[in-house]
Coordinates of C-alpha atoms in Angstrom, one line a residue:
M1 CA 16.1 -2.6 59.1
A2 CA 15.9 0.8 57.4
A3 CA 19.3 0.2 55.7
A4 CA 18.1 -3.2 54.4
A5 CA 15.0 -1.6 53.0
G6 CA 17.1 1.1 51.4
R7 CA 19.3 -1.4 49.7
R8 CA 16.2 -3.3 48.4
W9 CA 14.8 -0.1 47.0
W10 CA 18.1 0.7 45.2
W11 CA 18.3 -2.8 43.9
F12 CA 14.8 -2.6 42.4
L13 CA 15.6 0.8 40.9
W14 CA 18.8 -0.5 39.3
A15 CA 16.9 -3.6 38.0
A16 CA 14.3 -1.3 36.4
V17 CA 17.0 0.8 34.7
L18 CA 18.7 -2.4 33.4
A19 CA 15.4 -3.7 32.1
H20 CA 14.7 -0.3 30.4
V21 CA 18.0 -0.3 28.7
A22 CA 17.7 -4.0 27.7
S23 CA 14.3 -3.3 26.1
G24 CA 16.0 -0.8 23.9
A25 CA 13.6 2.0 25.0
G26 CA 16.6 4.0 26.3
F27 CA 18.0 4.3 22.8
V28 CA 14.8 5.4 21.1
V29 CA 13.8 9.0 21.6
D30 CA 10.1 10.0 22.1
L31 CA 9.7 13.0 19.7
D32 CA 7.3 15.9 20.1
E33 CA 6.6 19.2 18.4
S34 CA 10.1 20.5 19.0
F35 CA 11.5 17.9 16.6
K36 CA 10.4 19.9 13.6
E37 CA 12.9 22.7 14.5
N38 CA 15.7 20.7 15.9
R39 CA 15.9 17.7 13.5
K40 CA 18.2 19.2 10.8
D41 CA 21.3 19.1 12.9
D42 CA 21.2 15.3 12.9
I43 CA 20.2 12.3 10.8
W44 CA 17.1 10.7 12.2
L45 CA 15.4 7.3 11.7
V46 CA 11.8 7.8 12.8
D47 CA 8.9 5.5 13.3
F48 CA 5.6 7.4 12.9
Y49 CA 3.0 5.3 14.7
A50 CA -0.5 5.3 16.1
P51 CA -1.2 3.9 19.6
W52 CA -4.2 1.8 18.5
C53 CA -2.4 0.3 15.4
G54 CA -1.7 -3.4 15.7
H55 CA 1.2 -3.3 13.2
C56 CA 2.8 -0.5 15.2
K57 CA 2.6 -2.6 18.4
K58 CA 4.2 -5.5 16.5
L59 CA 7.0 -3.3 15.3
E60 CA 7.8 -1.7 18.7
P61 CA 10.1 -4.5 20.0
V62 CA 11.9 -4.6 16.7
W63 CA 12.3 -0.8 16.8
N64 CA 13.8 -1.0 20.2
E65 CA 16.3 -3.5 18.9
V66 CA 17.1 -1.1 16.0
G67 CA 17.9 1.6 18.6
I68 CA 20.3 -0.8 20.5
E69 CA 22.0 -1.9 17.3
M70 CA 22.6 1.7 16.0
E71 CA 24.0 2.7 19.3
R72 CA 26.3 -0.3 19.5
M73 CA 27.6 0.4 16.0
G74 CA 28.3 4.0 16.9
S75 CA 26.1 5.1 14.0
P76 CA 25.5 8.9 13.6
V77 CA 21.8 8.0 13.0
K78 CA 19.5 8.8 15.9
V79 CA 16.5 6.6 16.3
G80 CA 13.2 8.1 17.4
K81 CA 9.4 7.5 17.3
M82 CA 6.5 9.9 17.1
D83 CA 2.8 9.5 17.9
A84 CA 1.4 10.6 14.5
T85 CA -2.1 11.0 16.0
S86 CA -0.9 13.5 18.7
F87 CA 1.4 15.4 16.3
S88 CA -0.7 15.1 13.2
S89 CA 0.5 18.3 11.6
I90 CA 4.1 17.3 11.7
A91 CA 3.3 13.8 10.4
S92 CA 1.3 15.3 7.5
E93 CA 4.2 17.6 6.7
F94 CA 6.4 14.5 6.3
G95 CA 3.8 12.8 4.1
V96 CA 2.7 10.2 6.6
R97 CA -0.4 8.4 5.2
G98 CA -0.4 5.1 7.1
Y99 CA 0.9 3.5 10.2
P100 CA 3.6 2.6 10.9
T101 CA 5.6 4.7 8.5
I102 CA 9.4 4.6 8.7
K103 CA 11.4 7.5 7.3
L104 CA 15.1 8.5 7.4
L105 CA 15.4 12.3 7.6
K106 CA 18.7 13.7 6.3
G107 CA 18.8 17.5 6.0
D108 CA 15.9 18.6 3.8
L109 CA 15.4 15.1 2.4
A110 CA 13.1 12.4 3.6
Y111 CA 13.5 8.7 2.5
N112 CA 10.7 6.2 2.9
Y113 CA 11.5 2.7 4.0
R114 CA 9.3 0.0 2.3
G115 CA 11.2 -3.2 3.1
P116 CA 10.6 -6.0 5.5
R117 CA 10.2 -4.9 9.1
T118 CA 13.1 -6.8 10.6
K119 CA 16.0 -5.4 12.6
D120 CA 18.7 -6.3 10.1
D121 CA 16.8 -4.9 7.1
I122 CA 16.0 -1.6 8.8
V123 CA 19.5 -1.1 10.1
E124 CA 20.9 -1.9 6.6
F125 CA 18.5 0.7 5.1
A126 CA 19.6 3.4 7.7
N127 CA 23.3 2.8 7.1
R128 CA 23.0 2.8 3.3
V129 CA 20.9 6.0 3.1
A130 CA 22.8 7.9 5.9
G131 CA 26.2 7.3 4.2
P132 CA 27.6 8.8 1.0
L133 CA 25.4 8.8 -2.0
I134 CA 28.3 7.5 -4.2
R135 CA 30.9 5.4 -2.4
P136 CA 34.4 5.3 -4.0
L137 CA 36.2 2.0 -4.5
P138 CA 39.9 2.9 -4.5
S139 CA 41.4 -0.6 -4.9
Q140 CA 40.8 -4.1 -6.2
H141 CA 40.9 -5.4 -2.7
M142 CA 38.1 -3.0 -1.7
F143 CA 36.1 -3.9 -4.8
E144 CA 36.4 -7.7 -4.0
H145 CA 35.3 -7.0 -0.4
V146 CA 32.2 -5.0 -1.4
Q147 CA 31.3 -7.6 -4.1
K148 CA 31.2 -10.3 -1.5
R149 CA 28.9 -8.3 0.7
H150 CA 26.4 -7.3 -2.0
R151 CA 24.6 -9.5 -4.4
V152 CA 23.9 -6.6 -6.8
L153 CA 26.5 -3.9 -7.3
F154 CA 26.2 -0.8 -9.4
V155 CA 29.5 0.9 -10.4
Y156 CA 30.2 4.1 -12.4
V157 CA 33.5 3.9 -14.2
G158 CA 35.1 7.0 -15.7
G159 CA 35.6 10.7 -15.0
E160 CA 33.3 13.7 -15.0
S161 CA 30.6 13.4 -17.7
P162 CA 26.8 14.0 -18.3
L163 CA 26.4 10.2 -17.6
K164 CA 27.9 10.7 -14.1
E165 CA 25.4 13.5 -13.4
K166 CA 22.5 11.2 -14.4
Y167 CA 24.0 8.4 -12.3
I168 CA 24.1 10.8 -9.3
D169 CA 20.5 11.8 -9.8
V170 CA 19.4 8.2 -10.1
A171 CA 21.4 7.3 -6.9
S172 CA 19.6 10.1 -4.9
E173 CA 16.3 8.5 -6.0
L174 CA 17.1 4.8 -5.6
I175 CA 19.5 4.8 -2.7
V176 CA 16.6 3.5 -0.6
Y177 CA 16.9 0.2 -2.5
T178 CA 20.6 -0.4 -3.4
Y179 CA 24.2 0.8 -3.1
F180 CA 26.0 3.0 -5.7
F181 CA 29.8 3.0 -6.2
S182 CA 32.4 4.6 -8.4
A183 CA 35.7 3.2 -9.5
S184 CA 38.5 3.6 -12.1
E185 CA 38.8 1.0 -14.9
N186 CA 42.0 -0.6 -13.3
V187 CA 40.1 -1.4 -10.1
L188 CA 37.7 -3.7 -11.9
P189 CA 38.4 -7.5 -12.3
K190 CA 40.4 -8.4 -15.4
Y191 CA 37.5 -10.3 -17.0
V192 CA 35.5 -7.1 -17.3
T193 CA 35.8 -5.4 -20.8
L194 CA 34.0 -2.1 -21.4
P195 CA 33.2 -1.0 -24.9
E196 CA 33.8 2.7 -24.0
L197 CA 34.1 5.1 -21.0
P198 CA 32.4 6.4 -19.1
A199 CA 30.2 3.4 -18.3
V200 CA 27.7 2.2 -15.7
V201 CA 28.1 -1.5 -14.9
V202 CA 26.0 -3.8 -12.7
F203 CA 27.6 -7.0 -11.2
K204 CA 25.2 -9.8 -10.3
D205 CA 24.4 -13.4 -10.9
G206 CA 28.1 -14.2 -11.2
T207 CA 28.6 -11.9 -14.2
Y208 CA 28.2 -8.3 -15.3
F209 CA 26.1 -6.1 -17.6
V210 CA 26.9 -2.8 -19.1
Y211 CA 24.3 0.0 -19.5
D212 CA 23.6 0.9 -23.2
E213 CA 21.6 4.1 -23.6
Y214 CA 20.3 3.2 -27.0
E215 CA 19.2 -0.4 -26.2
D216 CA 18.3 0.0 -22.5
G217 CA 16.6 3.5 -22.6
D218 CA 16.4 5.6 -19.5
L219 CA 19.2 5.0 -16.9
S220 CA 16.8 5.2 -13.9
S221 CA 14.5 2.6 -15.4
W222 CA 17.4 0.3 -16.3
I223 CA 18.8 0.5 -12.7
N224 CA 15.4 -0.1 -11.3
R225 CA 15.0 -3.3 -13.3
E226 CA 18.6 -4.5 -12.8
R227 CA 18.6 -4.1 -9.0
F228 CA 17.0 -7.5 -8.7
Q229 CA 18.9 -10.8 -9.2
G230 CA 17.8 -13.0 -12.0
Y231 CA 17.0 -15.7 -9.5
L232 CA 15.9 -14.7 -6.0
N233 CA 13.6 -15.5 -3.1
V234 CA 10.5 -13.5 -3.3
D235 CA 8.5 -12.1 -0.3
G236 CA 5.6 -9.7 -0.3
F237 CA 7.7 -6.6 -0.3
T238 CA 9.9 -7.8 -3.2
L239 CA 6.9 -8.8 -5.3
Y240 CA 5.4 -5.4 -4.8
E241 CA 8.7 -3.7 -5.9
L242 CA 8.9 -6.0 -8.9
G243 CA 5.5 -4.8 -9.9
D244 CA 6.9 -1.3 -10.4
T245 CA 9.3 -2.5 -13.1
G246 CA 6.5 -3.7 -15.4
K247 CA 8.2 -7.1 -15.8
L248 CA 6.7 -10.5 -16.1
V249 CA 7.6 -12.4 -13.0
A250 CA 8.0 -16.2 -13.1
I251 CA 7.5 -17.6 -9.6
A252 CA 8.3 -21.2 -8.6
V253 CA 6.5 -22.3 -5.4
I254 CA 8.5 -24.8 -3.3
D255 CA 9.4 -25.6 0.3
D256 CA 12.9 -24.0 0.8
K257 CA 13.7 -26.7 3.4
N258 CA 12.8 -29.6 1.0
S259 CA 15.9 -30.9 -0.7
S260 CA 14.1 -33.7 -2.6
V261 CA 15.2 -34.6 -6.2
E262 CA 12.1 -33.0 -7.7
H263 CA 12.6 -29.7 -6.0
T264 CA 16.3 -29.6 -6.8
R265 CA 15.7 -30.5 -10.5
L266 CA 13.1 -27.8 -11.1
K267 CA 15.1 -25.2 -9.2
S268 CA 18.2 -26.0 -11.4
I269 CA 16.0 -25.7 -14.6
I270 CA 14.8 -22.2 -13.6
Q271 CA 18.2 -21.1 -12.5
E272 CA 19.6 -22.1 -15.9
V273 CA 16.9 -20.3 -17.8
A274 CA 17.4 -17.2 -15.7
R275 CA 21.2 -17.2 -16.3
D276 CA 21.4 -18.3 -20.0
Y277 CA 18.2 -16.9 -21.5
R278 CA 18.3 -13.4 -19.9
D279 CA 18.5 -11.6 -23.3
N280 CA 15.5 -13.5 -24.6
F281 CA 13.1 -12.8 -21.8
H282 CA 14.4 -10.1 -19.5
S283 CA 12.3 -11.7 -16.7
E284 CA 12.9 -12.5 -13.1
L285 CA 12.6 -16.2 -12.4
T286 CA 12.3 -18.2 -9.2
I287 CA 11.5 -22.0 -8.3
P288 CA 8.8 -24.9 -9.0
T289 CA 5.2 -25.0 -9.7
I290 CA 5.9 -22.2 -12.1
V291 CA 3.6 -19.1 -12.2
V292 CA 4.3 -16.2 -14.5
L293 CA 2.8 -12.9 -13.4
N294 CA 2.1 -9.9 -15.5
T295 CA 2.3 -7.3 -12.8
S296 CA 0.9 -4.5 -15.1
N297 CA -2.6 -6.1 -15.4
Q298 CA -2.6 -8.8 -12.7
Q299 CA -2.7 -11.6 -15.2
Y300 CA -0.9 -14.9 -14.6
F301 CA 0.1 -17.9 -16.7
L302 CA 0.4 -21.5 -15.7
P303 CA 2.2 -24.2 -17.8
D304 CA -0.2 -26.6 -19.6
R305 CA 2.2 -29.5 -19.1
H306 CA 4.8 -30.7 -16.7
I307 CA 8.1 -28.9 -17.0
E308 CA 10.7 -31.6 -17.6
N309 CA 13.7 -29.7 -18.8
T310 CA 15.1 -26.4 -20.0
K311 CA 13.4 -26.8 -23.4
D312 CA 10.0 -27.0 -21.9
M313 CA 10.6 -23.9 -19.8
V314 CA 11.8 -21.9 -22.8
K315 CA 8.8 -23.0 -24.8
F316 CA 6.4 -22.0 -22.0
I317 CA 7.8 -18.5 -21.8
N318 CA 7.8 -18.1 -25.6
N319 CA 4.1 -19.1 -25.7
I320 CA 3.4 -16.3 -23.2
L321 CA 5.3 -13.8 -25.2
D322 CA 3.7 -14.7 -28.6
G323 CA 0.2 -14.7 -27.0
T324 CA -0.6 -18.4 -27.4
A325 CA -0.5 -19.2 -23.7
E326 CA -3.9 -18.8 -21.9
A327 CA -3.9 -15.8 -19.6
Q328 CA -5.8 -16.1 -16.3
G329 CA -6.8 -13.4 -13.8
G330 CA -6.5 -9.8 -14.9
D331 CA -8.1 -6.5 -13.8
G332 CA -11.3 -6.6 -15.9
L333 CA -14.7 -5.8 -14.5
L334 CA -15.9 -9.4 -14.4
Q335 CA -12.7 -10.5 -12.8
R336 CA -13.0 -7.8 -10.1
I337 CA -16.5 -8.9 -9.3
K338 CA -15.3 -12.5 -9.0
R339 CA -12.5 -11.3 -6.6
V340 CA -15.0 -9.4 -4.5
I341 CA -17.3 -12.5 -4.3
Y342 CA -14.3 -14.7 -3.5
D343 CA -13.0 -12.3 -0.8
A344 CA -16.5 -12.1 0.8
K345 CA -16.9 -15.9 0.7
S346 CA -13.4 -16.4 2.2
T347 CA -14.1 -13.8 4.9
V348 CA -17.4 -15.4 5.9
M349 CA -15.9 -18.9 5.9
S350 CA -12.9 -17.9 8.0
V351 CA -15.2 -16.1 10.6
F352 CA -17.4 -19.2 11.0
K353 CA -14.4 -21.5 11.2
S354 CA -12.6 -19.4 13.8
S355 CA -15.7 -18.5 15.9
P356 CA -19.1 -20.0 14.9
L357 CA -21.0 -18.1 17.6
L358 CA -19.5 -14.8 16.5
G359 CA -20.3 -15.6 12.9
C360 CA -23.9 -16.4 13.7
F361 CA -24.2 -13.1 15.5
L362 CA -22.5 -11.0 12.9
F363 CA -24.4 -12.4 9.9
G364 CA -27.5 -13.8 11.6
L365 CA -28.6 -10.5 13.2
P366 CA -28.7 -8.4 10.0
L367 CA -30.4 -11.2 8.1
G368 CA -33.0 -11.6 10.9
V369 CA -33.8 -7.8 10.8
I370 CA -34.1 -7.9 7.0
S371 CA -36.4 -10.9 7.2
I372 CA -38.7 -9.2 9.7
M373 CA -38.9 -6.1 7.5
C374 CA -39.8 -8.2 4.5
Y375 CA -42.4 -10.2 6.4
G376 CA -44.0 -6.9 7.7
I377 CA -44.2 -5.5 4.1
C378 CA -45.6 -8.7 2.6
T379 CA -48.3 -9.2 5.3
A380 CA -49.5 -5.6 5.4
D381 CA -53.4 -5.2 5.3
P382 CA -54.3 -4.3 1.7
D383 CA -57.7 -2.7 2.9
G384 CA -55.7 -0.1 4.7
G385 CA -55.2 1.7 1.4
V386 CA -59.0 1.8 0.6
D387 CA -59.8 3.1 4.1
E388 CA -57.2 5.8 3.6
H389 CA -58.7 6.7 0.3
E390 CA -62.2 7.0 1.7
T391 CA -61.0 9.0 4.6
A392 CA -59.2 11.4 2.2
K393 CA -62.4 11.7 0.1
K394 CA -64.5 12.5 3.1
E395 CA -62.0 15.1 4.3
S396 CA -62.1 16.7 0.8
S397 CA -65.9 16.9 0.8
D398 CA -65.9 18.4 4.3
R399 CA -63.4 21.1 3.1
E400 CA -65.7 21.9 0.1
L401 CA -68.7 22.2 2.5
T402 CA -66.7 24.4 4.8
D403 CA -65.7 26.7 1.9
E404 CA -69.4 27.2 0.9
G405 CA -70.5 27.8 4.5
T406 CA -73.1 26.0 6.8
E407 CA -76.8 25.6 5.8
E408 CA -77.8 28.4 8.2
E409 CA -75.2 30.8 6.7
Q410 CA -76.4 29.9 3.2
E411 CA -80.1 30.6 4.2
E412 CA -79.2 33.9 5.8
G413 CA -77.5 34.9 2.6
K414 CA -80.5 34.0 0.6
N415 CA -82.8 36.1 2.9
G416 CA -80.4 38.9 2.6
R417 CA -80.6 38.9 -1.2
D418 CA -84.4 38.8 -1.0
T419 CA -84.4 41.8 1.4
E420 CA -82.1 43.7 -1.0
L421 CA -84.4 43.0 -4.0
S422 CA -87.5 44.1 -1.9
D423 CA -85.8 47.5 -1.2
D424 CA -85.2 48.0 -4.9
E425 CA -88.8 47.4 -5.7
L426 CA -89.9 49.9 -3.1
Q427 CA -87.6 52.5 -4.6
Q428 CA -89.0 51.9 -8.0
K429 CA -92.5 52.3 -6.6
D430 CA -91.6 55.6 -5.1
L431 CA -90.3 56.9 -8.4
M432 CA -93.5 55.9 -10.2
E433 CA -95.6 57.7 -7.7
K434 CA -93.6 60.9 -8.1
K435 CA -94.0 60.8 -11.8
K436 CA -97.8 60.4 -11.5
D437 CA -97.9 63.5 -9.3

């Protein structure tokens, strides 16, 4: 009996261990104050979280999957998590301002992750940042392999130069977003022709573009713009990053799963414009019901007619550039007020739709209190003010009377003065009598 009970106990213990490992918690380290001193010996991918944060709770199972994947790959990156509310001084030192915050810590450097919170995207970020800053491409075979894996590919071609130093500086800043490579000229495909060496080249959209310092300006700004495909699927994170480039963003809104003729036709139109008219617009385009966003001032543009072909699309964008297209939205004062009103209205409506009773309580109670206060003010007795005035007047007269003294005190004072005058008269009489003598 005891042996059977012991076997059951061991079985439950082993099942608990397996469940712990399967959940990924075994590959994610809970970090404490000692992490500050010990972290520099390793590369760490850390989730700074708050126990009460809903987004943090949603990330937790994904983070456990990240821990499992990094262990399976044999990555040198260690995965950890830290309660930023319990170790707030350490979190502040690393610049944590919100929850959850994901950072890769490599030596004295800390890289912020701002992409989608999915296992694959986070693992990709960790492997990219943890690896070499500039990855060499020693052969054409390696170049072709890398080009198949990456839709956007930056390559430095040439030897040591000031341009290479700038390229390294930009890579250290933008490695969180994209990969950086270096190669010799004979490694590149035969269709690539470079006007001069050294050069920085971006491969994307089935072609390539060479950086020109005089036309393209700062290398960092150019790479930050060119790291996006001309035609791409946009999510919230990508749209936010596109805003940093200061570009107009043309967005087509369609159902990705819909393969109807209309969707396919409009998609092909925008792809053609993005590919063939890049030098005219320098804008990022994406699929039907076209919306062009000006991310610098929150304005947007809608076509005034149905887009039938490439010519219509080109005309629409030219109208935006020459100022004839009507701009909507913006960040002016009136527009901000409209947004506040719209957000308030949407919030109220959503609350009432989801829970009418809760909506009545949240909005009815304050309105009821305010109504009672207004009613009390409006129905107040107007004679109360007169009574108060008369009372104040009476108190004032009483104070005056009190200052002068009571009637008895005033009479005594009068008698006193009469007595004093009688004494003077007596003294004068005495003097007169002495003079007579």
